Amino acid sequence: SLYRKSLRTEYPFVSFRFAIELIMKNLLAKTIRGVVVVLSVFPLRFHYFMGDILSWLIRNVARYRSGLVMLNLSRSFPELKYKQVKKIHDSFYRHLGEIVAEAIWFGGSTYEKIRKKGLVTLTNAKEISEIFDSTPSMTVLCTHCGNWEILGGFLGYKTLDGEKLTIPETAISVVYKKLTSDVADRFFALNRAAPLEIVGTDCMVESHNILRYAIKHRGERRMYIYPTDQAPYWGSGRHPIGTFMSQETTAMLGSVGVACKMSHSVVYAKMKHVERGRYEMTFIPICLDASTMSPEDIMRKYYDLLEEEIRETPHNWLWSHNRWKW
């Protein structure tokens, strides 16, 4: 900030140029999103067809992170033979194409469209609404299983118990790490919140601001959604949590640390890939009052649930992520 202040003092035009660049980046992101909205009109089966082509290209032509995927799978499943690992590898890339297809279809979605399609079924809407209503706030620990690009529509998911979530969309805060590219960051923020027309990107909170934000809103009942299974960010702290997927693993504790300070309930968001075009999402309670547990214990429980989910459907996790940085 001091550097920018000195620039504005010596070169007043810099702040104007910065503003113009910001506007242009925002326009570009909205233009890309506009194209996605137009494409979303096509039926989902069309997008799956295009996703299959994309999957084949990134797996066999570009070979996008193929070596890393095989390395992660081999170390995570040391008991499997090469052919078994290769089968999961190929299924992962097929699913990656489906994720892109569903994200484009989702870009122009409404709650009604999402519910009618039945792409995701929420199995315990009544239970999670009751937990939300009976605790100060709720911390939801998400994963890169299923399709995280369509989580912004969870209030509109079809429900197995026939109940609707009673959580107001204005009470949702999604905690995220800003992407390096301003255009990509803006586009994904808009696309992931596609049905949230009232809130839009106002529901997004950068991870380094979350404690300040939670303290400011501690008098409100809110749902804080965190993607939690990434490798620790630089400067976020690397906390050993023991063995995960046959490997010694470190994690970030910021999300559960805030939950413990604020006595939030904590739930794990499971998103099972049943088959193409069908997911089942279940919110699994970890604790109703995080202040009664340590951040390490909550995170250990989270990774136990995540490993259980991955072993149930091995292709369903983001294996191309460099989770274990040596």
Short mmCIF file of C-alpha atoms in Angstrom, two decimals:
data_model
loop_
_atom_site.label_atom_id
_atom_site.label_comp_id
_atom_site.label_asym_id
_atom_site.label_seq_id
_atom_site.Cartn_x
_atom_site.Cartn_y
_atom_site.Cartn_z
CA SER A 1 0.00 0.00 0.00
CA LEU A 2 2.93 2.34 0.73
CA TYR A 3 4.36 1.51 -2.69
CA ARG A 4 1.07 2.32 -4.42
CA LYS A 5 0.79 5.56 -2.41
CA SER A 6 4.27 6.64 -3.52
CA LEU A 7 3.38 5.81 -7.12
CA ARG A 8 0.22 7.91 -6.96
CA THR A 9 2.22 10.81 -5.50
CA GLU A 10 4.91 10.72 -8.18
CA TYR A 11 2.80 9.40 -11.06
CA PRO A 12 -0.91 10.27 -10.63
CA PHE A 13 -1.77 8.54 -13.93
CA VAL A 14 -0.89 5.11 -12.46
CA SER A 15 -4.07 4.91 -10.36
CA PHE A 16 -6.14 5.85 -13.43
CA ARG A 17 -4.40 3.18 -15.52
CA PHE A 18 -4.93 0.66 -12.73
CA ALA A 19 -8.66 1.48 -12.69
CA ILE A 20 -8.90 1.07 -16.47
CA GLU A 21 -7.12 -2.31 -16.30
CA LEU A 22 -9.50 -3.42 -13.55
CA ILE A 23 -12.53 -2.42 -15.62
CA MET A 24 -11.19 -4.20 -18.72
CA LYS A 25 -10.48 -7.38 -16.77
CA ASN A 26 -13.96 -7.29 -15.27
CA LEU A 27 -15.50 -6.79 -18.74
CA LEU A 28 -13.47 -9.68 -20.15
CA ALA A 29 -14.57 -11.98 -17.31
CA LYS A 30 -18.22 -11.00 -17.85
CA THR A 31 -17.85 -11.53 -21.61
CA ILE A 32 -16.51 -15.05 -21.09
CA ARG A 33 -19.32 -15.71 -18.66
CA GLY A 34 -21.79 -14.39 -21.23
CA VAL A 35 -20.52 -16.95 -23.73
CA VAL A 36 -20.91 -19.68 -21.11
CA VAL A 37 -24.49 -18.56 -20.39
CA VAL A 38 -25.31 -18.84 -24.10
CA LEU A 39 -23.72 -22.31 -24.31
CA SER A 40 -25.62 -23.43 -21.21
CA VAL A 41 -28.82 -23.37 -23.27
CA PHE A 42 -27.72 -26.59 -24.96
CA PRO A 43 -28.83 -29.82 -23.22
CA LEU A 44 -26.48 -31.46 -20.76
CA ARG A 45 -25.96 -34.50 -23.00
CA PHE A 46 -24.45 -32.16 -25.62
CA HIS A 47 -22.01 -30.82 -23.04
CA TYR A 48 -21.11 -34.36 -21.99
CA PHE A 49 -20.33 -35.20 -25.62
CA MET A 50 -18.00 -32.18 -25.83
CA GLY A 51 -16.59 -33.08 -22.41
CA ASP A 52 -15.66 -36.56 -23.69
CA ILE A 53 -13.73 -34.97 -26.55
CA LEU A 54 -11.98 -32.62 -24.14
CA SER A 55 -11.20 -35.53 -21.81
CA TRP A 56 -9.60 -37.51 -24.63
CA LEU A 57 -7.51 -34.52 -25.71
CA ILE A 58 -6.16 -33.65 -22.27
CA ARG A 59 -5.46 -37.32 -21.45
CA ASN A 60 -3.98 -38.59 -24.73
CA VAL A 61 -2.77 -35.50 -26.60
CA ALA A 62 -1.86 -32.82 -24.05
CA ARG A 63 -1.25 -35.47 -21.37
CA TYR A 64 -2.15 -32.83 -18.80
CA ARG A 65 -0.40 -33.77 -15.54
CA SER A 66 -0.69 -37.46 -16.43
CA GLY A 67 2.56 -38.28 -14.65
CA LEU A 68 1.45 -36.49 -11.48
CA VAL A 69 -1.91 -38.28 -11.53
CA MET A 70 -0.20 -41.69 -11.84
CA LEU A 71 2.27 -40.77 -9.08
CA ASN A 72 -0.50 -39.66 -6.71
CA LEU A 73 -2.57 -42.76 -7.43
CA SER A 74 0.38 -45.16 -7.08
CA ARG A 75 1.38 -43.71 -3.72
CA SER A 76 -2.21 -43.58 -2.48
CA PHE A 77 -3.02 -47.16 -3.51
CA PRO A 78 0.27 -49.07 -3.10
CA GLU A 79 -1.68 -52.34 -2.95
CA LEU A 80 -3.02 -51.96 -6.52
CA LYS A 81 -1.38 -53.27 -9.68
CA TYR A 82 -0.44 -51.03 -12.59
CA LYS A 83 -3.54 -51.92 -14.67
CA GLN A 84 -5.82 -51.09 -11.76
CA VAL A 85 -4.12 -47.74 -11.20
CA LYS A 86 -4.27 -46.98 -14.93
CA LYS A 87 -8.01 -47.72 -14.93
CA ILE A 88 -8.59 -45.15 -12.16
CA HIS A 89 -6.32 -42.73 -14.07
CA ASP A 90 -8.47 -43.01 -17.21
CA SER A 91 -11.73 -42.78 -15.24
CA PHE A 92 -10.45 -39.64 -13.53
CA TYR A 93 -9.85 -37.88 -16.87
CA ARG A 94 -13.28 -38.92 -18.12
CA HIS A 95 -14.80 -37.43 -14.99
CA LEU A 96 -12.69 -34.28 -15.41
CA GLY A 97 -14.36 -33.77 -18.80
CA GLU A 98 -17.74 -34.21 -17.11
CA ILE A 99 -16.83 -31.55 -14.53
CA VAL A 100 -16.14 -29.02 -17.30
CA ALA A 101 -19.36 -29.99 -19.13
CA GLU A 102 -21.47 -29.62 -16.00
CA ALA A 103 -19.82 -26.32 -15.08
CA ILE A 104 -20.71 -24.81 -18.47
CA TRP A 105 -24.30 -26.10 -18.23
CA PHE A 106 -24.47 -24.74 -14.68
CA GLY A 107 -23.29 -21.28 -15.77
CA GLY A 108 -26.76 -20.31 -16.98
CA SER A 109 -28.73 -22.24 -14.37
CA THR A 110 -31.45 -21.21 -11.97
CA TYR A 111 -32.60 -23.08 -8.87
CA GLU A 112 -35.64 -24.32 -10.80
CA LYS A 113 -33.48 -25.65 -13.64
CA ILE A 114 -31.08 -27.37 -11.23
CA ARG A 115 -33.92 -28.99 -9.27
CA LYS A 116 -35.75 -30.13 -12.40
CA LYS A 117 -32.63 -31.75 -13.87
CA GLY A 118 -31.86 -33.60 -10.66
CA LEU A 119 -28.12 -33.57 -11.31
CA VAL A 120 -27.48 -33.51 -7.56
CA THR A 121 -29.68 -34.97 -4.85
CA LEU A 122 -29.24 -33.70 -1.29
CA THR A 123 -29.89 -36.62 1.05
CA ASN A 124 -30.41 -34.90 4.44
CA ALA A 125 -31.80 -31.40 3.90
CA LYS A 126 -33.98 -31.44 7.05
CA GLU A 127 -31.13 -32.51 9.32
CA ILE A 128 -28.74 -29.86 8.06
CA SER A 129 -31.38 -27.11 8.30
CA GLU A 130 -32.03 -28.07 11.93
CA ILE A 131 -28.31 -27.97 12.75
CA PHE A 132 -27.96 -24.58 11.06
CA ASP A 133 -30.95 -23.15 12.98
CA SER A 134 -29.73 -24.45 16.35
CA THR A 135 -26.08 -23.30 16.30
CA PRO A 136 -24.43 -19.85 16.18
CA SER A 137 -23.11 -20.48 12.66
CA MET A 138 -22.08 -23.44 10.54
CA THR A 139 -18.71 -24.29 9.01
CA VAL A 140 -18.94 -26.55 5.95
CA LEU A 141 -15.72 -28.33 4.97
CA CYS A 142 -15.83 -29.15 1.26
CA THR A 143 -13.58 -31.27 -0.92
CA HIS A 144 -12.54 -31.67 -4.55
CA CYS A 145 -14.73 -34.74 -4.87
CA GLY A 146 -17.77 -34.71 -7.13
CA ASN A 147 -18.09 -31.38 -8.92
CA TRP A 148 -17.11 -28.40 -6.79
CA GLU A 149 -17.89 -26.05 -9.70
CA ILE A 150 -21.64 -26.53 -9.21
CA LEU A 151 -21.79 -26.23 -5.42
CA GLY A 152 -23.19 -22.72 -5.77
CA GLY A 153 -26.55 -24.25 -6.58
CA PHE A 154 -26.89 -26.44 -3.47
CA LEU A 155 -29.92 -24.48 -2.23
CA GLY A 156 -31.71 -25.64 -5.35
CA TYR A 157 -30.69 -29.29 -5.30
CA LYS A 158 -33.40 -31.93 -5.39
CA THR A 159 -33.81 -33.40 -1.89
CA LEU A 160 -34.23 -37.03 -0.96
CA ASP A 161 -36.38 -36.33 2.11
CA GLY A 162 -38.68 -33.93 0.26
CA GLU A 163 -37.62 -31.02 2.48
CA LYS A 164 -36.04 -27.77 1.31
CA LEU A 165 -33.04 -26.18 2.94
CA THR A 166 -34.20 -23.26 5.10
CA ILE A 167 -30.82 -21.52 4.91
CA PRO A 168 -31.14 -18.00 3.41
CA GLU A 169 -28.82 -17.40 0.47
CA THR A 170 -27.83 -14.07 2.05
CA ALA A 171 -26.36 -16.07 4.97
CA ILE A 172 -23.82 -17.91 2.79
CA SER A 173 -20.13 -16.99 2.77
CA VAL A 174 -17.73 -18.91 0.53
CA VAL A 175 -14.11 -18.69 1.65
CA TYR A 176 -11.57 -18.90 -1.18
CA LYS A 177 -7.99 -18.18 -2.20
CA LYS A 178 -7.76 -15.57 -4.94
CA LEU A 179 -6.47 -16.91 -8.25
CA THR A 180 -3.35 -15.44 -9.83
CA SER A 181 -5.27 -14.32 -12.92
CA ASP A 182 -7.74 -11.52 -12.14
CA VAL A 183 -9.86 -12.47 -15.16
CA ALA A 184 -10.05 -16.15 -14.19
CA ASP A 185 -10.72 -15.24 -10.55
CA ARG A 186 -13.64 -12.99 -11.52
CA PHE A 187 -15.07 -15.45 -14.04
CA PHE A 188 -15.05 -18.45 -11.68
CA ALA A 189 -16.54 -16.34 -8.87
CA LEU A 190 -19.42 -15.36 -11.17
CA ASN A 191 -19.92 -18.81 -12.65
CA ARG A 192 -19.81 -20.69 -9.36
CA ALA A 193 -22.45 -18.37 -7.92
CA ALA A 194 -24.62 -18.53 -11.06
CA PRO A 195 -28.00 -19.07 -9.34
CA LEU A 196 -27.21 -16.63 -6.51
CA GLU A 197 -28.41 -13.59 -8.43
CA ILE A 198 -29.30 -11.72 -5.24
CA VAL A 199 -25.90 -12.16 -3.61
CA GLY A 200 -23.63 -12.70 -6.60
CA THR A 201 -19.95 -12.50 -5.76
CA ASP A 202 -20.69 -10.65 -2.50
CA CYS A 203 -20.81 -14.08 -0.87
CA MET A 204 -17.10 -14.62 -1.60
CA VAL A 205 -14.60 -13.94 1.20
CA GLU A 206 -10.83 -14.17 0.68
CA SER A 207 -9.19 -16.61 3.07
CA HIS A 208 -6.80 -14.08 4.62
CA ASN A 209 -9.78 -11.92 5.66
CA ILE A 210 -11.95 -14.66 7.13
CA LEU A 211 -11.17 -14.19 10.84
CA ARG A 212 -11.85 -10.45 10.65
CA TYR A 213 -14.99 -11.14 8.64
CA ALA A 214 -16.27 -13.79 11.09
CA ILE A 215 -15.71 -11.49 14.08
CA LYS A 216 -17.54 -8.66 12.31
CA HIS A 217 -20.52 -10.95 11.59
CA ARG A 218 -20.46 -12.99 14.80
CA GLY A 219 -23.92 -11.74 15.73
CA GLU A 220 -25.36 -13.27 12.53
CA ARG A 221 -26.14 -16.91 11.84
CA ARG A 222 -24.09 -17.75 8.75
CA MET A 223 -22.87 -20.72 6.75
CA TYR A 224 -19.14 -20.58 6.00
CA ILE A 225 -18.07 -22.85 3.14
CA TYR A 226 -14.40 -23.80 2.84
CA PRO A 227 -12.57 -25.92 0.25
CA THR A 228 -10.28 -27.72 2.68
CA ASP A 229 -8.30 -30.49 0.99
CA GLN A 230 -5.66 -28.47 -0.87
CA ALA A 231 -1.97 -28.42 -0.09
CA PRO A 232 -1.28 -25.66 2.47
CA TYR A 233 -0.83 -22.22 0.96
CA TRP A 234 2.45 -20.40 1.44
CA GLY A 235 2.31 -18.59 4.77
CA SER A 236 -0.80 -20.48 5.97
CA GLY A 237 1.12 -22.93 8.13
CA ARG A 238 1.74 -26.64 7.54
CA HIS A 239 0.24 -28.72 10.33
CA PRO A 240 0.90 -32.49 10.35
CA ILE A 241 -2.35 -34.43 10.55
CA GLY A 242 -0.90 -37.94 10.22
CA THR A 243 -1.44 -40.38 7.38
CA PHE A 244 -3.90 -39.65 4.61
CA MET A 245 -4.16 -41.93 1.56
CA SER A 246 -1.08 -43.89 2.69
CA GLN A 247 1.05 -40.72 2.88
CA GLU A 248 2.15 -38.37 5.63
CA THR A 249 0.12 -35.21 5.11
CA THR A 250 0.05 -31.61 6.31
CA ALA A 251 -3.02 -29.36 6.29
CA MET A 252 -4.24 -25.82 6.94
CA LEU A 253 -6.14 -25.31 10.19
CA GLY A 254 -7.47 -21.81 9.57
CA SER A 255 -11.02 -22.87 8.76
CA VAL A 256 -11.50 -25.06 11.82
CA GLY A 257 -9.52 -22.60 13.96
CA VAL A 258 -12.16 -19.93 13.27
CA ALA A 259 -14.91 -22.49 13.93
CA CYS A 260 -13.40 -23.35 17.31
CA LYS A 261 -13.11 -19.70 18.30
CA MET A 262 -16.71 -18.97 17.30
CA SER A 263 -18.31 -22.23 18.53
CA HIS A 264 -19.61 -23.10 15.06
CA SER A 265 -21.10 -26.45 14.15
CA VAL A 266 -18.86 -28.25 11.63
CA VAL A 267 -20.03 -30.56 8.85
CA TYR A 268 -18.33 -32.47 6.07
CA ALA A 269 -19.80 -32.05 2.58
CA LYS A 270 -19.73 -35.41 0.80
CA MET A 271 -20.48 -35.39 -2.93
CA LYS A 272 -20.65 -38.93 -4.25
CA HIS A 273 -20.47 -39.49 -8.01
CA VAL A 274 -23.07 -42.20 -8.55
CA GLU A 275 -22.97 -42.19 -12.35
CA ARG A 276 -22.83 -39.71 -15.22
CA GLY A 277 -25.36 -36.97 -14.55
CA ARG A 278 -26.05 -38.06 -10.99
CA TYR A 279 -24.48 -37.02 -7.70
CA GLU A 280 -25.59 -37.57 -4.13
CA MET A 281 -24.61 -34.92 -1.60
CA THR A 282 -24.69 -35.56 2.15
CA PHE A 283 -23.71 -33.14 4.91
CA ILE A 284 -22.07 -35.30 7.59
CA PRO A 285 -21.92 -33.65 11.05
CA ILE A 286 -18.46 -33.63 12.63
CA CYS A 287 -19.42 -31.65 15.75
CA LEU A 288 -22.20 -29.33 16.91
CA ASP A 289 -19.85 -27.08 18.89
CA ALA A 290 -16.32 -26.80 17.56
CA SER A 291 -15.08 -25.21 20.81
CA THR A 292 -15.36 -28.65 22.44
CA MET A 293 -12.73 -30.08 20.07
CA SER A 294 -9.26 -29.04 18.99
CA PRO A 295 -8.65 -27.87 15.39
CA GLU A 296 -6.32 -30.86 14.93
CA ASP A 297 -9.01 -33.35 15.99
CA ILE A 298 -11.62 -31.79 13.70
CA MET A 299 -9.22 -31.82 10.77
CA ARG A 300 -8.24 -35.42 11.46
CA LYS A 301 -11.93 -36.38 11.35
CA TYR A 302 -12.32 -34.44 8.10
CA TYR A 303 -9.46 -36.32 6.42
CA ASP A 304 -10.77 -39.66 7.69
CA LEU A 305 -14.14 -38.90 6.03
CA LEU A 306 -12.40 -37.71 2.86
CA GLU A 307 -10.29 -40.89 2.61
CA GLU A 308 -13.39 -43.03 3.13
CA GLU A 309 -15.10 -41.18 0.26
CA ILE A 310 -12.09 -41.43 -2.06
CA ARG A 311 -11.70 -45.17 -1.48
CA GLU A 312 -15.41 -45.60 -2.19
CA THR A 313 -15.14 -43.85 -5.59
CA PRO A 314 -11.41 -43.45 -6.41
CA HIS A 315 -11.88 -41.57 -9.72
CA ASN A 316 -13.95 -38.89 -8.00
CA TRP A 317 -11.13 -36.78 -6.46
CA LEU A 318 -8.90 -34.16 -8.10
CA TRP A 319 -5.79 -36.30 -8.59
CA SER A 320 -4.13 -33.71 -10.83
CA HIS A 321 -3.63 -31.43 -7.84
CA ASN A 322 -0.11 -31.56 -6.37
CA ARG A 323 -1.46 -32.34 -2.90
CA TRP A 324 1.76 -33.79 -1.53
CA LYS A 325 4.54 -31.33 -2.36
CA TRP A 326 7.82 -32.93 -1.45
#
